[in-house]
Tab-separated table of C-alpha atoms in Angstrom:
chain	number	residue	atom	x	y	z
A	1	MET	CA	39.373	-114.624	25.239
A	2	LYS	CA	40.187	-114.080	28.926
A	3	HIS	CA	38.815	-110.552	29.344
A	4	LEU	CA	36.809	-107.918	27.458
A	5	LEU	CA	38.912	-104.767	27.727
A	6	LYS	CA	38.336	-103.190	24.284
A	7	MET	CA	37.026	-104.139	20.840
A	8	MET	CA	40.554	-104.169	19.428
A	9	ASP	CA	41.291	-107.295	21.500
A	10	LEU	CA	38.585	-109.325	19.723
A	11	SER	CA	38.891	-110.952	16.321
A	12	GLY	CA	36.029	-110.705	13.863
A	13	GLU	CA	35.304	-114.381	14.487
A	14	GLU	CA	35.115	-113.837	18.254
A	15	ILE	CA	32.709	-110.928	17.782
A	16	ILE	CA	30.396	-113.046	15.615
A	17	GLU	CA	30.615	-115.913	18.110
A	18	LEU	CA	29.504	-113.571	20.900
A	19	LEU	CA	26.656	-112.207	18.763
A	20	ASN	CA	25.474	-115.730	17.958
A	21	LEU	CA	25.493	-116.631	21.658
A	22	ALA	CA	23.644	-113.402	22.479
A	23	ASP	CA	20.975	-114.281	19.902
A	24	GLN	CA	20.587	-117.722	21.470
A	25	LEU	CA	20.307	-116.349	25.005
A	26	LYS	CA	17.793	-113.727	23.869
A	27	TYR	CA	15.661	-116.420	22.230
A	28	GLU	CA	15.759	-118.549	25.379
A	29	GLN	CA	14.877	-115.618	27.627
A	30	LYS	CA	11.968	-114.575	25.398
A	31	HIS	CA	10.620	-118.149	25.407
A	32	GLY	CA	11.028	-118.751	29.132
A	33	ILE	CA	13.845	-121.261	28.710
A	34	LYS	CA	16.101	-121.190	31.773
A	35	HIS	CA	19.806	-120.832	31.059
A	36	HIS	CA	21.563	-120.888	34.420
A	37	HIS	CA	25.069	-121.082	32.980
A	38	LEU	CA	26.501	-119.070	35.897
A	39	ALA	CA	24.693	-120.736	38.806
A	40	GLY	CA	26.506	-120.022	42.065
A	41	LYS	CA	28.829	-117.445	40.519
A	42	THR	CA	29.219	-113.800	41.522
A	43	LEU	CA	30.070	-110.726	39.468
A	44	GLY	CA	31.503	-107.671	41.203
A	45	MET	CA	30.444	-104.413	39.537
A	46	ILE	CA	32.738	-101.435	40.216
A	47	PHE	CA	31.145	-98.094	39.352
A	48	GLN	CA	33.279	-94.976	39.347
A	49	LYS	CA	30.862	-93.570	36.742
A	50	SER	CA	27.137	-93.928	37.392
A	51	SER	CA	24.842	-95.599	34.881
A	52	THR	CA	21.256	-96.691	34.267
A	53	ARG	CA	21.632	-99.286	31.539
A	54	THR	CA	24.959	-100.766	32.609
A	55	ARG	CA	23.958	-101.464	36.204
A	56	VAL	CA	20.464	-102.764	35.521
A	57	SER	CA	21.462	-104.918	32.536
A	58	PHE	CA	24.416	-106.566	34.270
A	59	GLU	CA	22.479	-107.216	37.498
A	60	THR	CA	19.490	-108.594	35.597
A	61	GLY	CA	21.739	-110.627	33.337
A	62	MET	CA	23.516	-112.305	36.224
A	63	TYR	CA	20.156	-113.104	37.854
A	64	GLN	CA	18.837	-114.652	34.636
A	65	LEU	CA	22.040	-116.687	34.321
A	66	GLY	CA	21.553	-118.075	37.835
A	67	GLY	CA	24.284	-116.016	39.492
A	68	SER	CA	24.423	-112.867	41.570
A	69	ALA	CA	25.913	-109.390	41.214
A	70	LEU	CA	27.406	-107.007	43.769
A	71	PHE	CA	27.187	-103.252	43.191
A	72	LEU	CA	30.429	-101.595	44.347
A	73	SER	CA	30.698	-97.819	44.102
A	74	SER	CA	33.943	-95.975	44.786
A	75	ARG	CA	32.393	-95.082	48.178
A	76	ASP	CA	32.123	-98.797	48.995
A	77	LEU	CA	35.713	-99.718	48.131
A	78	GLN	CA	39.097	-98.783	49.528
A	79	ILE	CA	40.082	-98.022	45.908
A	80	GLY	CA	38.095	-94.803	46.407
A	81	ARG	CA	40.388	-93.901	49.307
A	82	GLY	CA	43.707	-94.603	47.679
A	83	GLU	CA	44.184	-98.387	47.748
A	84	PRO	CA	46.182	-99.318	44.614
A	85	VAL	CA	44.109	-100.968	41.895
A	86	GLU	CA	46.550	-103.884	41.794
A	87	ASP	CA	45.789	-104.680	45.463
A	88	THR	CA	42.052	-104.373	44.893
A	89	ALA	CA	42.343	-106.730	41.908
A	90	ARG	CA	44.143	-109.394	43.920
A	91	VAL	CA	41.746	-109.194	46.847
A	92	LEU	CA	38.561	-109.269	44.765
A	93	SER	CA	39.936	-112.206	42.767
A	94	ARG	CA	39.757	-114.252	45.996
A	95	TYR	CA	36.026	-113.530	46.418
A	96	LEU	CA	34.484	-113.144	42.965
A	97	ASP	CA	34.214	-114.999	39.650
A	98	GLY	CA	34.417	-111.862	37.510
A	99	ILE	CA	34.581	-108.056	37.665
A	100	MET	CA	32.799	-105.483	35.534
A	101	ILE	CA	34.184	-101.951	35.909
A	102	ARG	CA	32.811	-98.650	34.633
A	103	THR	CA	35.430	-95.961	35.103
A	104	PHE	CA	37.419	-93.152	33.490
A	105	ALA	CA	40.917	-94.424	32.643
A	106	GLN	CA	41.450	-97.410	30.344
A	107	GLN	CA	44.659	-98.175	32.257
A	108	GLU	CA	42.608	-98.972	35.358
A	109	VAL	CA	40.837	-101.743	33.446
A	110	VAL	CA	44.148	-103.017	32.108
A	111	ASP	CA	45.632	-103.044	35.624
A	112	LEU	CA	42.704	-105.056	36.989
A	113	ALA	CA	43.273	-107.652	34.275
A	114	THR	CA	47.048	-107.645	34.832
A	115	TYR	CA	47.000	-108.134	38.597
A	116	GLY	CA	43.750	-110.038	39.066
A	117	SER	CA	43.163	-113.699	38.301
A	118	ILE	CA	39.522	-113.516	37.165
A	119	PRO	CA	37.842	-112.184	34.000
A	120	ILE	CA	37.563	-108.387	33.708
A	121	ILE	CA	34.805	-106.738	31.653
A	122	ASN	CA	35.073	-103.120	30.559
A	123	GLY	CA	31.642	-101.598	31.251
A	124	LEU	CA	32.911	-98.245	29.910
A	125	THR	CA	36.024	-96.116	29.988
A	126	ASP	CA	36.832	-92.795	28.349
A	127	TYR	CA	38.601	-94.813	25.632
A	128	ALA	CA	36.269	-97.742	24.924
A	129	HIS	CA	32.714	-99.033	25.327
A	130	PRO	CA	32.855	-102.617	24.013
A	131	CYS	CA	29.684	-103.916	25.699
A	132	GLN	CA	27.599	-101.195	24.069
A	133	VAL	CA	29.072	-101.853	20.641
A	134	LEU	CA	28.408	-105.591	20.862
A	135	ALA	CA	24.763	-104.683	21.539
A	136	ASP	CA	24.857	-102.218	18.629
A	137	LEU	CA	26.188	-104.815	16.201
A	138	MET	CA	23.639	-107.329	17.466
A	139	THR	CA	20.826	-104.850	16.770
A	140	VAL	CA	22.041	-103.959	13.282
A	141	ARG	CA	22.269	-107.656	12.397
A	142	GLU	CA	18.734	-108.248	13.727
A	143	TYR	CA	17.315	-105.519	11.487
A	144	LYS	CA	19.520	-105.980	8.417
A	145	GLY	CA	20.213	-109.721	8.537
A	146	LYS	CA	23.971	-109.217	8.170
A	147	LEU	CA	26.883	-106.929	8.993
A	148	GLU	CA	29.423	-107.574	6.260
A	149	GLY	CA	29.125	-105.113	3.385
A	150	LEU	CA	26.838	-102.661	5.197
A	151	LYS	CA	27.874	-99.028	5.589
A	152	MET	CA	28.059	-97.717	9.151
A	153	CYS	CA	28.195	-93.956	9.714
A	154	TYR	CA	29.087	-92.234	12.990
A	155	ILE	CA	28.361	-88.536	13.543
A	156	GLY	CA	29.692	-86.501	16.465
A	157	ASP	CA	32.405	-86.627	19.100
A	158	GLY	CA	35.350	-88.948	18.486
A	159	ASN	CA	34.833	-90.522	21.900
A	160	ASN	CA	34.750	-94.028	23.386
A	161	MET	CA	31.699	-94.892	21.274
A	162	ALA	CA	33.380	-93.749	18.077
A	163	ASN	CA	36.530	-95.707	18.936
A	164	SER	CA	34.671	-98.942	19.626
A	165	LEU	CA	32.167	-98.628	16.772
A	166	ILE	CA	34.923	-98.036	14.221
A	167	VAL	CA	36.865	-101.095	15.365
A	168	GLY	CA	33.775	-103.310	15.684
A	169	GLY	CA	32.490	-102.275	12.274
A	170	ILE	CA	35.806	-102.860	10.509
A	171	LYS	CA	36.356	-106.230	12.214
A	172	THR	CA	32.919	-107.479	11.087
A	173	GLY	CA	33.388	-106.408	7.464
A	174	MET	CA	31.375	-103.199	7.463
A	175	ARG	CA	32.308	-100.046	5.578
A	176	VAL	CA	32.773	-97.336	8.178
A	177	ALA	CA	32.599	-93.555	7.884
A	178	ALA	CA	32.973	-91.108	10.772
A	179	ALA	CA	32.374	-87.361	10.761
A	180	THR	CA	33.944	-85.526	13.686
A	181	PRO	CA	35.444	-82.066	14.235
A	182	GLN	CA	39.188	-81.960	13.640
A	183	ILE	CA	39.888	-81.285	17.325
A	184	HIS	CA	37.621	-84.111	18.515
A	185	ARG	CA	38.803	-86.984	16.333
A	186	PRO	CA	38.761	-90.646	17.413
A	187	ALA	CA	41.898	-92.071	19.035
A	188	GLU	CA	44.898	-92.138	16.698
A	189	ASP	CA	45.517	-95.876	17.184
A	190	VAL	CA	41.897	-96.554	16.197
A	191	VAL	CA	42.180	-94.383	13.080
A	192	ALA	CA	45.442	-96.074	12.084
A	193	PHE	CA	43.933	-99.542	12.575
A	194	ALA	CA	40.829	-98.698	10.525
A	195	GLN	CA	42.799	-97.140	7.670
A	196	GLN	CA	45.068	-100.179	7.460
A	197	SER	CA	42.419	-102.854	7.962
A	198	GLY	CA	39.271	-101.937	6.052
A	199	ASP	CA	37.105	-99.482	4.133
A	200	PHE	CA	37.245	-96.401	6.357
A	201	LEU	CA	36.582	-92.686	5.904
A	202	LEU	CA	37.273	-89.996	8.510
A	203	THR	CA	35.961	-86.553	7.556
A	204	GLU	CA	34.569	-83.317	8.972
A	205	ASP	CA	31.763	-83.398	6.360
A	206	VAL	CA	28.674	-85.055	7.850
A	207	MET	CA	26.959	-85.396	4.463
A	208	GLU	CA	29.971	-87.151	2.961
A	209	ALA	CA	30.028	-89.579	5.879
A	210	ALA	CA	26.280	-90.292	5.777
A	211	ALA	CA	25.992	-90.759	2.006
A	212	GLY	CA	24.611	-94.234	1.289
A	213	ALA	CA	24.709	-95.285	4.950
A	214	ASP	CA	22.730	-98.297	6.138
A	215	VAL	CA	22.978	-97.330	9.808
A	216	ILE	CA	23.792	-93.992	11.442
A	217	PHE	CA	25.144	-93.754	14.984
A	218	THR	CA	25.552	-90.735	17.200
A	219	ASP	CA	26.281	-89.905	20.833
A	220	VAL	CA	26.141	-86.892	23.141
A	221	TRP	CA	28.553	-84.051	22.428
A	222	ALA	CA	29.826	-83.937	26.040
A	223	SER	CA	30.286	-87.265	27.812
A	224	MET	CA	30.296	-87.909	31.549
A	225	GLY	CA	33.233	-86.072	33.080
A	226	GLN	CA	33.220	-83.396	30.364
A	227	GLU	CA	30.450	-81.268	31.819
A	228	GLN	CA	32.745	-78.256	32.168
A	229	GLU	CA	33.300	-78.379	28.383
A	230	ALA	CA	29.607	-78.560	27.504
A	231	GLU	CA	29.165	-74.948	26.337
A	232	GLU	CA	32.311	-74.979	24.219
A	233	ARG	CA	31.299	-78.295	22.692
A	234	ARG	CA	27.834	-76.964	21.825
A	235	ARG	CA	29.560	-74.160	19.944
A	236	ILE	CA	31.792	-76.596	18.039
A	237	PHE	CA	29.212	-79.284	17.277
A	238	GLY	CA	26.020	-77.223	17.131
A	239	GLY	CA	24.255	-76.815	13.811
A	240	VAL	CA	26.542	-79.316	12.072
A	241	TYR	CA	27.058	-82.633	13.896
A	242	GLN	CA	23.411	-83.564	14.269
A	243	VAL	CA	21.359	-86.502	13.018
A	244	ASN	CA	18.351	-84.853	11.391
A	245	ASP	CA	16.047	-85.279	8.400
A	246	LYS	CA	18.478	-83.500	6.080
A	247	LEU	CA	21.274	-85.910	7.019
A	248	LEU	CA	19.010	-88.944	6.631
A	249	GLY	CA	18.107	-87.649	3.180
A	250	VAL	CA	21.538	-88.693	1.850
A	251	ALA	CA	21.551	-92.090	3.619
A	252	ASN	CA	19.832	-95.168	2.242
A	253	ALA	CA	16.043	-94.930	2.361
A	254	ASP	CA	15.813	-97.743	4.919
A	255	ALA	CA	18.720	-96.526	7.067
A	256	MET	CA	18.610	-97.323	10.785
A	257	VAL	CA	19.440	-94.811	13.501
A	258	GLN	CA	21.148	-95.910	16.701
A	259	HIS	CA	21.975	-94.025	19.912
A	260	CYS	CA	23.625	-95.519	23.017
A	261	LEU	CA	21.587	-93.208	25.306
A	262	PRO	CA	21.019	-90.996	27.152
A	263	ALA	CA	20.047	-88.738	24.240
A	264	HIS	CA	19.968	-84.944	24.242
A	265	ARG	CA	17.154	-84.225	21.818
A	266	GLY	CA	17.790	-81.082	19.845
A	267	GLU	CA	21.565	-81.430	20.132
A	268	GLU	CA	23.162	-84.532	18.550
A	269	ILE	CA	19.776	-85.798	17.305
A	270	THR	CA	16.443	-84.111	16.633
A	271	ALA	CA	13.385	-85.186	18.595
A	272	GLU	CA	11.645	-86.057	15.310
A	273	VAL	CA	14.365	-88.439	14.139
A	274	PHE	CA	14.698	-89.980	17.595
A	275	GLU	CA	10.994	-90.779	17.828
A	276	ALA	CA	10.829	-92.045	14.243
A	277	HIS	CA	13.572	-94.556	15.082
A	278	ALA	CA	12.679	-95.165	18.729
A	279	ASN	CA	11.958	-98.881	18.225
A	280	GLU	CA	15.459	-99.428	16.833
A	281	ILE	CA	17.045	-97.367	19.594
A	282	PHE	CA	15.248	-99.143	22.433
A	283	ASP	CA	15.884	-102.559	20.878
A	284	GLU	CA	19.530	-101.486	20.955
A	285	ALA	CA	19.195	-100.630	24.656
A	286	GLU	CA	17.554	-103.994	25.395
A	287	ASN	CA	20.307	-105.838	23.587
A	288	ARG	CA	22.813	-104.601	26.157
A	289	LEU	CA	21.286	-107.275	28.399
A	290	HIS	CA	21.670	-110.106	25.902
A	291	ALA	CA	25.099	-109.143	24.570
A	292	GLN	CA	26.514	-108.776	28.077
A	293	LYS	CA	25.060	-112.116	29.114
A	294	ALA	CA	26.942	-113.651	26.189
A	295	VAL	CA	30.167	-111.988	27.371
A	296	MET	CA	29.662	-113.233	30.933
A	297	VAL	CA	28.893	-116.783	29.811
A	298	LYS	CA	31.932	-116.809	27.540
A	299	LEU	CA	34.276	-115.471	30.228
A	300	MET	CA	32.816	-116.916	33.437
A	301	GLY	CA	30.909	-120.011	32.283
């Protein structure tokens, strides 16, 4: 494991190894045990998409690991004024010990890894969100005690979260069902992988997907960069692709609900369901810190 570009690059064993390390680092942090595995090391954080959780969790994580983090927006870098990503990668590799990038195109992450000589971490692209899904899997395992054999259900847009959740669930032995509109399906390579590699259902019927689920995931209907599509997406998703009490009625009685945040209450999830499962959702948000620390230790330690 040289980089974290997408969930597809990880084996099931590597995912479990990262989750085990994340559990250990979380225990140490909660008990005041110092774990300065990255003392003297520096992570560059390139943000072409803004974020609350990604920035704060990576900066805090590097501090707790004894290192430091540099926030680099597109306004701070020549990459925002036309410098090729391959030149940026080679320059930053001379200064830093690792790069986390949160951007639009998956190819930009791939190019950083291709031309740079240091570990690259995908903090989010339009195609994949591996750091979030590692935190999601960590949270499910904390609550359920296992992953293998559980049923994961995803409701909503077939976006980066759907892509990464499907792959992460299949690779850790979960049964996975996703309900998305036909015109907003997950990526075709993800669907093909899941159909060939595990127990996977892709449907437009939210009740079929949620039946017997142990954990239900959702995400906003319009992601960052899709604001101009928001009204059309509300028309397509509204009244159907929502996590509500009726949907939970066909899931297992002790089903978890997870949301990567930010949440639009009344759209993809009702306020009542969100608040009823708030502890699970904010544990999920916290686990971004611990899962990402595990990734940084594995890649940069």
